[in-house]
Coordinates of C-alpha atoms and ligand atoms in Angstrom, one line a residue:
M275 CA 9.4 63.0 19.7
H276 CA 7.9 62.5 16.3
F277 CA 5.0 60.2 16.0
A278 CA 3.4 59.2 12.8
L279 CA 1.0 56.4 11.8
S280 CA 2.4 54.0 9.3
R281 CA 0.1 53.3 6.4
P282 CA -0.6 50.2 4.5
S283 CA 1.2 49.7 1.5
P284 CA -0.6 50.0 -1.8
G285 CA -1.9 46.5 -2.4
S286 CA -2.1 45.2 1.1
P287 CA -4.7 42.7 1.8
S288 CA -8.3 43.6 2.9
Q289 CA -7.4 47.2 3.2
G290 CA -10.6 48.2 5.1
C291 CA -9.6 45.8 7.7
V292 CA -6.1 46.9 8.1
R293 CA -5.2 48.4 11.6
R294 CA -2.0 50.0 12.4
I295 CA -0.4 48.9 15.6
G296 CA 2.0 50.8 17.5
A297 CA 3.6 49.4 20.6
A298 CA 4.8 52.6 22.1
V299 CA 5.6 56.1 21.0
G300 CA 8.8 56.2 19.1
V301 CA 9.0 52.5 18.4
A302 CA 8.6 51.3 14.9
L303 CA 5.1 50.5 14.0
A304 CA 3.9 47.6 12.1
V305 CA 0.8 47.3 9.8
V306 CA -1.2 44.1 10.8
A307 CA -3.8 42.9 8.8
L308 CA -6.4 41.3 11.0
G309 CA -7.8 37.9 9.8
A310 CA -11.3 38.2 11.3
C311 CA -12.3 41.7 10.3
G312 CA -14.6 43.1 12.6
S313 CA -14.5 40.7 15.4
S314 CA -11.1 41.6 16.7
P315 CA -11.3 44.1 19.4
V316 CA -9.6 47.5 18.7
S317 CA -7.6 49.4 21.1
T318 CA -5.5 52.7 20.7
V319 CA -5.0 53.0 24.6
G320 CA -1.4 53.8 25.2
E321 CA -0.6 54.2 21.6
L322 CA -1.0 58.0 21.1
D323 CA 1.3 60.9 22.2
F324 CA -1.3 63.5 21.9
A325 CA 1.0 65.6 19.8
N326 CA -1.8 67.7 17.9
P327 CA -3.5 70.6 19.5
L328 CA -7.3 70.1 19.5
R329 CA -8.8 72.1 16.8
I330 CA -11.7 74.0 18.1
P331 CA -14.4 74.7 15.3
P332 CA -14.7 78.4 14.9
L333 CA -17.8 80.2 16.1
A334 CA -19.9 81.3 13.2
E335 CA -20.4 85.0 12.9
P336 CA -23.9 85.5 11.9
D337 CA -25.4 88.7 10.6
R338 CA -27.4 89.8 13.6
D339 CA -30.1 92.5 13.7
G340 CA -31.9 92.3 17.3
N341 CA -33.3 89.1 17.4
R342 CA -32.8 88.0 13.7
V343 CA -29.8 86.0 13.2
T344 CA -28.6 84.8 9.7
F345 CA -26.0 82.2 9.1
D346 CA -24.4 81.1 5.9
L347 CA -23.4 77.4 5.5
E348 CA -21.7 75.9 2.3
F349 CA -21.3 72.1 1.6
Q350 CA -17.9 71.9 0.2
A351 CA -15.7 69.1 -1.0
G352 CA -12.1 69.4 0.0
T353 CA -9.0 67.6 1.5
T354 CA -8.0 67.7 5.0
R355 CA -4.6 66.6 6.8
F356 CA -5.3 64.2 9.7
L357 CA -2.2 62.1 9.4
D358 CA 1.3 62.6 8.2
G359 CA 1.4 62.1 4.5
P360 CA -1.4 62.6 1.9
A361 CA -4.4 64.7 2.9
T362 CA -7.7 62.9 2.9
D363 CA -10.8 63.7 0.7
T364 CA -13.5 65.0 2.8
W365 CA -16.5 67.2 3.0
G366 CA -17.2 70.0 5.3
L367 CA -19.4 73.0 5.6
N368 CA -17.6 76.5 5.2
G369 CA -14.3 74.3 5.2
S370 CA -13.0 71.0 4.2
Y371 CA -14.1 69.0 7.3
L372 CA -17.0 69.6 9.9
A373 CA -18.4 73.2 10.2
P374 CA -18.2 76.2 12.3
T375 CA -20.1 76.0 15.6
L376 CA -23.5 77.8 15.2
R377 CA -24.7 79.5 18.3
A378 CA -28.2 81.3 19.0
R379 CA -30.3 82.3 21.8
L380 CA -33.8 81.8 23.2
G381 CA -36.1 83.8 21.1
D382 CA -33.7 84.4 18.1
Q383 CA -35.3 84.1 14.7
V384 CA -32.9 82.1 12.7
T385 CA -32.3 81.8 9.0
V386 CA -29.6 79.6 7.7
H387 CA -28.6 79.9 4.0
V388 CA -27.5 76.5 3.1
T389 CA -25.7 76.1 -0.1
N390 CA -24.7 73.0 -1.8
S391 CA -21.5 73.2 -3.7
V392 CA -20.8 69.6 -3.8
D393 CA -21.8 67.6 -6.8
E394 CA -24.5 65.3 -5.1
T395 CA -27.9 66.1 -3.8
T396 CA -27.8 66.3 0.1
T397 CA -29.7 67.7 3.0
L398 CA -28.9 69.4 6.4
H399 CA -30.9 68.3 9.4
W400 CA -30.9 70.2 12.7
H401 CA -30.7 67.4 15.2
G402 CA -32.7 68.2 18.4
M403 CA -34.1 71.5 17.1
H404 CA -37.9 72.2 17.8
L405 CA -38.9 73.6 14.6
P406 CA -41.4 73.2 11.5
S407 CA -41.2 70.0 9.7
S408 CA -40.6 71.9 6.4
E409 CA -37.4 73.5 7.9
D410 CA -36.2 70.2 9.5
G411 CA -33.8 69.2 6.8
G412 CA -34.8 65.6 6.6
P413 CA -35.0 63.4 3.4
H414 CA -37.9 65.7 2.2
Q415 CA -35.9 69.0 2.1
M416 CA -33.5 67.9 -0.6
I417 CA -30.8 70.5 -1.6
E418 CA -29.6 70.0 -5.2
P419 CA -26.2 70.7 -6.4
G420 CA -25.9 74.5 -6.9
A421 CA -29.0 75.3 -4.9
T422 CA -29.3 77.2 -1.8
W423 CA -31.9 76.3 0.8
S424 CA -33.0 78.8 3.5
P425 CA -34.7 77.3 6.6
S426 CA -36.0 79.8 9.1
W427 CA -37.5 79.4 12.6
T428 CA -37.6 80.9 16.0
I429 CA -35.4 79.1 18.9
N430 CA -38.1 78.2 21.3
Q431 CA -36.3 75.8 23.5
P432 CA -33.9 75.6 26.6
A433 CA -30.2 75.9 26.3
A434 CA -28.6 72.8 24.8
T435 CA -25.9 71.4 22.7
L436 CA -27.5 70.2 19.3
W437 CA -26.0 69.5 16.0
F438 CA -26.5 69.3 12.3
H439 CA -25.7 66.6 9.6
P440 CA -27.0 65.6 6.3
H441 CA -30.0 63.1 6.2
L442 CA -30.4 62.0 2.9
H443 CA -32.8 59.1 2.1
E444 CA -30.6 55.9 2.1
R445 CA -27.2 57.8 2.0
T446 CA -27.1 59.6 5.3
A447 CA -24.2 57.3 6.5
E448 CA -22.0 58.1 3.6
H449 CA -22.5 61.9 3.7
V450 CA -21.9 62.0 7.5
Y451 CA -18.8 59.9 7.1
R452 CA -17.1 62.3 4.7
G453 CA -17.5 64.9 7.4
A454 CA -20.3 67.4 6.8
A455 CA -21.5 68.0 10.3
G456 CA -21.3 70.5 13.1
M457 CA -22.3 71.6 16.6
F458 CA -25.3 74.0 17.4
I459 CA -25.2 75.6 20.6
L460 CA -28.3 77.0 22.2
D461 CA -28.3 79.7 25.0
D462 CA -31.1 81.0 27.4
P463 CA -31.2 83.1 30.5
A464 CA -31.7 80.3 32.9
A465 CA -28.3 78.7 31.8
A466 CA -26.6 81.9 31.6
A467 CA -27.5 82.7 35.2
L468 CA -25.7 79.6 36.4
D469 CA -22.0 79.9 37.1
L470 CA -20.9 77.3 34.7
P471 CA -17.8 77.3 32.5
D472 CA -19.1 79.0 29.4
T473 CA -16.1 80.6 27.6
Y474 CA -16.2 78.9 24.2
G475 CA -12.8 77.4 23.4
V476 CA -11.3 78.2 26.7
D477 CA -13.2 76.5 29.5
D478 CA -16.2 75.4 27.3
I479 CA -15.0 73.0 24.7
P480 CA -16.7 71.2 21.8
V481 CA -15.8 67.6 21.7
I482 CA -17.0 65.9 18.4
V483 CA -16.1 62.3 18.6
Q484 CA -15.9 60.3 15.2
D485 CA -14.3 57.2 14.4
R486 CA -12.8 56.6 11.2
S487 CA -10.5 54.3 9.2
F488 CA -7.6 55.3 7.0
G489 CA -6.6 53.3 3.8
R490 CA -4.4 53.6 0.9
D491 CA -3.2 57.3 0.5
N492 CA -4.8 58.1 3.9
Q493 CA -8.4 58.0 2.3
F494 CA -11.2 57.1 4.5
T495 CA -12.2 53.4 4.2
R496 CA -15.1 51.6 5.8
R497 CA -14.7 48.8 8.2
E498 CA -18.1 47.3 8.2
P499 CA -18.8 44.1 10.4
A500 CA -22.0 42.7 9.7
N501 CA -24.9 45.0 10.1
T502 CA -23.3 47.6 12.2
G503 CA -22.3 50.0 9.4
I504 CA -19.1 51.9 9.5
L505 CA -16.7 51.5 12.6
G506 CA -13.4 53.1 12.3
D507 CA -10.3 52.1 14.2
E508 CA -9.0 55.7 14.7
I509 CA -10.6 58.5 16.5
L510 CA -10.8 62.0 15.4
I511 CA -11.9 64.8 17.9
N512 CA -13.2 67.9 16.1
G513 CA -11.4 66.5 13.0
T514 CA -8.2 66.2 15.1
H515 CA -6.2 63.0 15.3
N516 CA -4.1 62.2 18.4
P517 CA -5.2 65.5 20.2
H518 CA -4.4 67.3 23.3
L519 CA -6.1 70.3 24.9
D520 CA -4.5 72.8 27.0
V521 CA -6.5 73.6 30.0
T522 CA -6.1 76.9 31.7
T523 CA -8.9 76.9 34.3
E524 CA -9.7 74.7 37.2
L525 CA -13.0 73.5 35.8
V526 CA -13.5 72.5 32.1
R527 CA -16.7 71.7 30.4
L528 CA -16.6 69.2 27.5
R529 CA -19.7 69.4 25.2
V530 CA -19.3 65.9 23.9
L531 CA -21.1 64.7 20.9
N532 CA -21.1 61.3 19.4
A533 CA -21.2 62.2 15.7
S534 CA -20.0 58.6 14.7
N535 CA -21.9 56.5 12.3
G536 CA -22.4 53.6 14.4
R537 CA -19.9 53.4 17.4
L538 CA -20.8 53.6 20.9
Y539 CA -18.5 54.8 23.6
N540 CA -18.0 54.6 27.3
L541 CA -16.4 58.0 28.6
R542 CA -13.9 57.4 31.4
F543 CA -10.7 59.0 32.4
D544 CA -7.4 57.1 32.4
D545 CA -7.4 57.6 36.4
H546 CA -11.0 56.9 36.7
R547 CA -11.4 60.4 38.2
P548 CA -15.1 61.3 38.9
Y549 CA -16.8 64.1 36.5
H550 CA -20.0 65.7 36.8
L551 CA -22.7 65.3 33.9
I552 CA -24.5 68.5 33.7
A553 CA -26.6 68.1 30.5
T554 CA -27.6 65.6 28.1
D555 CA -29.1 66.0 24.5
S556 CA -31.7 68.6 24.8
G557 CA -30.7 70.7 28.0
L558 CA -29.2 71.0 31.4
L559 CA -30.0 68.2 34.1
P560 CA -31.9 69.0 37.3
A561 CA -28.7 68.7 39.2
P562 CA -25.0 67.8 38.3
V563 CA -24.5 63.9 38.5
E564 CA -21.2 62.5 39.4
M565 CA -20.0 59.8 37.2
T566 CA -16.9 57.9 36.1
D567 CA -18.4 56.1 33.1
L568 CA -20.9 57.2 30.6
R569 CA -22.2 55.4 27.6
M570 CA -22.9 57.3 24.6
A571 CA -24.7 56.1 21.6
P572 CA -24.6 57.5 18.2
G573 CA -26.4 61.0 18.0
E574 CA -26.3 61.5 21.8
R575 CA -24.7 64.6 23.5
A576 CA -23.4 64.8 26.9
E577 CA -21.8 68.0 28.7
L578 CA -19.3 67.1 31.2
V579 CA -17.3 69.3 33.9
V580 CA -14.1 67.9 35.0
A581 CA -11.7 69.3 37.6
M582 CA -7.9 69.7 36.9
R583 CA -5.1 70.3 39.1
P584 CA -2.1 72.5 38.1
G585 CA 0.5 70.8 35.7
E586 CA -1.4 67.5 35.6
R587 CA -2.6 65.3 32.5
A588 CA -5.6 63.3 32.2
V589 CA -6.8 61.2 29.2
L590 CA -10.4 61.0 28.3
Q591 CA -10.9 57.5 27.0
S592 CA -13.6 55.2 25.7
V593 CA -13.3 51.8 27.4
E594 CA -15.5 48.9 26.3
P595 CA -18.8 50.4 26.3
D596 CA -21.4 48.2 27.9
L597 CA -24.0 47.5 25.1
G598 CA -26.3 45.6 27.4
T599 CA -25.9 42.3 25.6
S600 CA -23.4 39.4 25.8
S601 CA -23.2 38.8 22.1
G602 CA -25.2 41.1 20.0
G603 CA -23.4 44.4 20.6
R604 CA -19.8 43.4 19.8
G605 CA -20.0 45.0 16.3
N606 CA -20.8 48.4 17.5
G607 CA -17.6 48.6 19.6
S608 CA -18.3 46.8 23.0
H609 CA -14.9 45.4 23.0
D610 CA -13.0 48.4 21.8
S611 CA -10.9 50.9 23.6
F612 CA -9.7 54.5 22.7
D613 CA -7.6 57.2 23.9
L614 CA -9.7 60.2 22.9
L615 CA -8.2 63.5 24.2
Q616 CA -5.4 64.3 26.6
L617 CA -6.1 67.1 28.9
R618 CA -2.9 69.2 29.7
A619 CA -3.3 71.5 32.7
A620 CA -1.2 74.6 32.8
D621 CA 1.0 75.0 35.9
H622 CA -1.3 77.9 37.1
L623 CA -4.8 77.4 36.8
E624 CA -7.4 80.2 36.7
S625 CA -9.9 79.6 39.4
S626 CA -13.4 78.6 38.3
A627 CA -16.7 79.0 40.4
T628 CA -18.0 76.0 42.2
L629 CA -20.2 74.0 40.4
P630 CA -23.9 74.8 41.4
N631 CA -25.7 72.0 43.2
Q632 CA -29.0 72.5 41.4
L633 CA -29.2 73.3 37.6
V634 CA -32.6 73.8 36.0
P635 CA -35.9 72.5 37.2
I636 CA -37.7 70.1 34.8
D637 CA -41.1 70.7 33.9
E638 CA -42.5 67.3 34.3
L639 CA -45.1 65.9 32.0
H640 CA -47.8 64.2 33.7
P641 CA -49.1 60.8 32.9
N642 CA -52.6 62.0 33.2
E643 CA -52.1 64.4 30.3
V644 CA -51.3 61.5 27.9
V645 CA -53.6 61.1 25.0
A646 CA -51.9 58.3 23.2
T647 CA -49.2 55.4 24.1
R648 CA -47.5 54.0 21.0
S649 CA -45.2 51.0 20.6
F650 CA -42.1 50.8 18.5
E651 CA -40.7 47.5 18.0
L652 CA -37.1 47.8 16.8
G653 CA -36.3 44.8 14.3
N654 CA -33.1 44.0 12.7
D655 CA -33.8 46.6 9.9
T656 CA -37.3 47.6 10.6
I657 CA -39.5 49.6 13.0
N658 CA -42.8 48.0 13.7
G659 CA -42.1 45.5 10.8
N660 CA -41.8 48.2 8.2
K661 CA -38.8 49.7 6.3
M662 CA -38.7 53.4 5.6
D663 CA -41.1 54.7 2.9
M664 CA -40.9 58.1 1.8
E665 CA -44.5 58.3 0.9
R666 CA -46.0 56.4 3.9
V667 CA -47.3 58.2 6.9
D668 CA -46.6 56.0 9.8
L669 CA -48.1 57.9 12.5
V670 CA -50.5 60.9 12.9
V671 CA -50.0 63.1 16.2
E672 CA -52.4 65.7 17.2
N673 CA -50.8 69.2 17.7
G674 CA -50.2 69.7 21.5
A675 CA -50.7 66.0 22.4
V676 CA -48.7 64.5 25.3
E677 CA -47.7 60.9 24.2
V678 CA -45.9 58.1 25.7
W679 CA -43.5 56.1 23.2
E680 CA -42.6 52.6 24.2
I681 CA -39.6 51.5 22.5
T682 CA -38.6 47.8 22.6
N683 CA -35.5 46.1 21.2
D684 CA -36.3 42.4 21.0
H685 CA -33.7 41.6 18.4
G686 CA -30.0 41.0 18.9
R687 CA -28.7 44.5 17.5
P688 CA -28.1 47.5 19.4
H689 CA -30.1 50.6 18.4
S690 CA -30.2 54.3 19.1
F691 CA -33.8 55.7 18.8
H692 CA -34.3 59.3 17.7
P693 CA -37.4 61.0 17.1
H694 CA -37.3 64.4 15.4
L695 CA -39.1 67.5 16.6
I696 CA -39.7 66.5 20.2
H697 CA -37.7 66.3 23.4
F698 CA -38.5 63.5 25.8
L699 CA -38.2 62.5 29.3
V700 CA -37.4 59.0 30.1
L701 CA -40.3 57.3 32.2
D702 CA -38.7 54.0 32.7
V703 CA -35.9 51.5 31.5
D704 CA -37.3 48.1 31.5
G705 CA -39.7 49.0 34.3
H706 CA -37.2 50.6 36.5
P707 CA -37.0 54.4 37.3
P708 CA -34.5 56.1 35.0
P709 CA -31.1 56.6 36.5
P710 CA -29.9 60.0 37.4
H711 CA -28.0 60.6 34.1
L712 CA -31.4 60.0 32.2
S713 CA -33.2 62.4 34.4
G714 CA -33.2 65.4 31.7
W715 CA -34.4 66.2 28.3
K716 CA -33.2 63.8 25.7
D717 CA -33.8 63.3 21.9
T718 CA -31.8 60.3 21.4
I719 CA -31.5 57.0 23.5
Y720 CA -29.8 53.8 23.4
V721 CA -32.1 50.8 23.4
P722 CA -30.1 47.8 24.5
P723 CA -31.1 44.3 22.9
G724 CA -33.8 42.9 25.2
E725 CA -35.0 46.1 26.9
T726 CA -38.0 48.2 26.6
I727 CA -37.7 52.1 27.4
R728 CA -40.8 54.3 27.8
V729 CA -40.5 58.1 27.1
I730 CA -42.9 60.9 27.3
A731 CA -43.1 64.1 25.3
R732 CA -45.4 66.9 24.1
F733 CA -45.7 67.4 20.2
D734 CA -46.4 71.0 19.9
G735 CA -46.2 74.0 17.7
Y736 CA -46.0 73.1 14.1
P737 CA -49.0 71.2 12.7
D738 CA -48.4 70.4 8.9
P739 CA -50.2 67.4 7.4
T740 CA -48.1 67.4 4.3
V741 CA -44.5 67.4 5.5
P742 CA -43.5 64.6 8.0
Y743 CA -40.8 64.3 10.7
M744 CA -38.8 61.2 10.9
F745 CA -38.1 58.8 13.8
H746 CA -35.3 56.3 13.2
C747 CA -32.2 54.5 14.4
H748 CA -29.2 56.7 14.7
I749 CA -26.8 53.9 13.7
L750 CA -26.6 55.4 10.3
Q751 CA -26.3 52.2 8.5
H752 CA -29.6 50.9 10.1
E753 CA -31.3 54.2 9.2
D754 CA -30.2 53.9 5.7
D755 CA -31.3 50.2 5.5
G756 CA -34.8 51.1 6.4
M757 CA -35.1 51.6 10.3
M758 CA -37.0 54.9 9.8
G759 CA -40.6 56.1 9.9
Q760 CA -42.5 59.2 9.4
F761 CA -45.0 61.0 11.6
V762 CA -47.2 64.2 10.8
V763 CA -48.4 66.6 13.3
I764 CA -52.0 67.7 12.6
E765 CA -54.4 70.2 14.0
P766 CA -56.9 68.1 16.1
G767 CA -59.9 67.1 14.2
T768 CA -58.3 67.4 10.6
T769 CA -57.2 64.5 8.4
P770 CA -53.9 64.3 6.7
P771 CA -53.4 63.0 3.1
D772 CA -53.1 59.2 2.9
R773 CA -49.5 59.6 1.1
I774 CA -46.8 62.1 1.2
D775 CA -46.4 63.8 -2.0
I776 CA -42.7 63.4 -2.8
G777 CA -42.9 64.8 -6.4
E778 CA -42.5 62.8 -9.6
D779 CA -38.7 62.9 -10.2
H780 CA -37.8 61.9 -6.8
D781 CA -34.8 59.4 -7.0
D782 CA -35.1 57.2 -4.0
G783 CA -32.9 54.4 -5.3
H784 CA -35.6 51.8 -5.7
Ligands
C2O178 CU1 -29.4 63.2 13.9 CU2 -32.8 62.3 12.2 O1 -31.1 62.6 13.1
CU179 CU1 -32.7 64.5 14.3
CU180 CU1 -30.1 50.4 14.8

């Protein structure tokens, strides 16, 4: 059966708000322009036939010489076919959309040559990576068109699913929306010793979740309800629209990355089957946590292991994420539901090892080590009342310090808080001990309106008084609108400069 999305005819009204409605597969589809753009719930549940095989981003093949690993990445502009009909103008790294998956091991000395072959200045940030601020790829490490930037660092953190994406001052949302992003998998002996599904593309599957809207000639458009940033009404998984995955093993591990600009998801299977959460942003959990629903905010990762029976099908969906607010969160997708990915099990499945009861121990950080407690008040487009200033140093942290960061959202909007450099443990959520699924290392956390979350982290390894790390809201429009600040890590007893030197010809758009 053939299935295609219809497209709005040229000149259809309020194109950015157009949504295609299909009653059932094979039935004629109609284009409906919704009157109240951004407030009408979106649902694709039951509308897809999952005709397209899920694209698996290729594993990058680095030059490896012992522990020295060198990757090449090139920003490219191109076109990508997501739907029937015209291809979409996109950006990618080493391809027209997304990127190869990078993979490295504990102890590797990594160098990445990042070449900018698009006609705009951009950056490439290693989200979740513990590395020097000069290699971090934030707004201070701009890559001009035609230039190559070659950050280098040593992997010294546990196995985890990280990612990379542009992080340009005030233009991150646009560059990420075009498609320049990818997954970065870290391995270590502790994870390798566990009997987990770990054959990439077979029983260990990247699942990069992005929402997009398609307008005239299948070009990406933006549907932007007030203050949420871009929210798309179609889902791409690894750049595949309407996807299925052929499953050949009893257990399959899904490395889910919410690489969307502003949308939250609630991961659930259509038959509500339980799955096991084994890892969050920055590493494996102490033990698998059985769940049926998991909320994921922009920037977060979650590794799920799901059991399949021979011949069956199961659809991973996102169903009405609870944003912890009755009114404020609607714009970030709380009333929306999607079919994300259909799993199609073969008639004969290869047996998988039983999931271990224990994964990796967590080295707790003790409150008596804490040298500073800081408060972060998330405003509507500020943090602690400030908008991002490339030259201002918001915080100075001593190398090696253990700090508690208390993040409060007293306003109506959902926010997803992400500090660079560190991995943190959640101490409490609104005064309550964290639920089991928040018991591991994180680098990004959803902060619902009206709540306070306290996290603890050690800041170690890379003092540099002149180059800051960022902390920000990972709803990218909020970040671009100014919900970002900077911290420098210094040697104890030294004083950093008052301002960050950003050079004379820096164009920050003001
Ligand atoms: Cu995913 Cu500051 O970034
Ligand atoms: Cu980051
Ligand atoms: Cu925000």
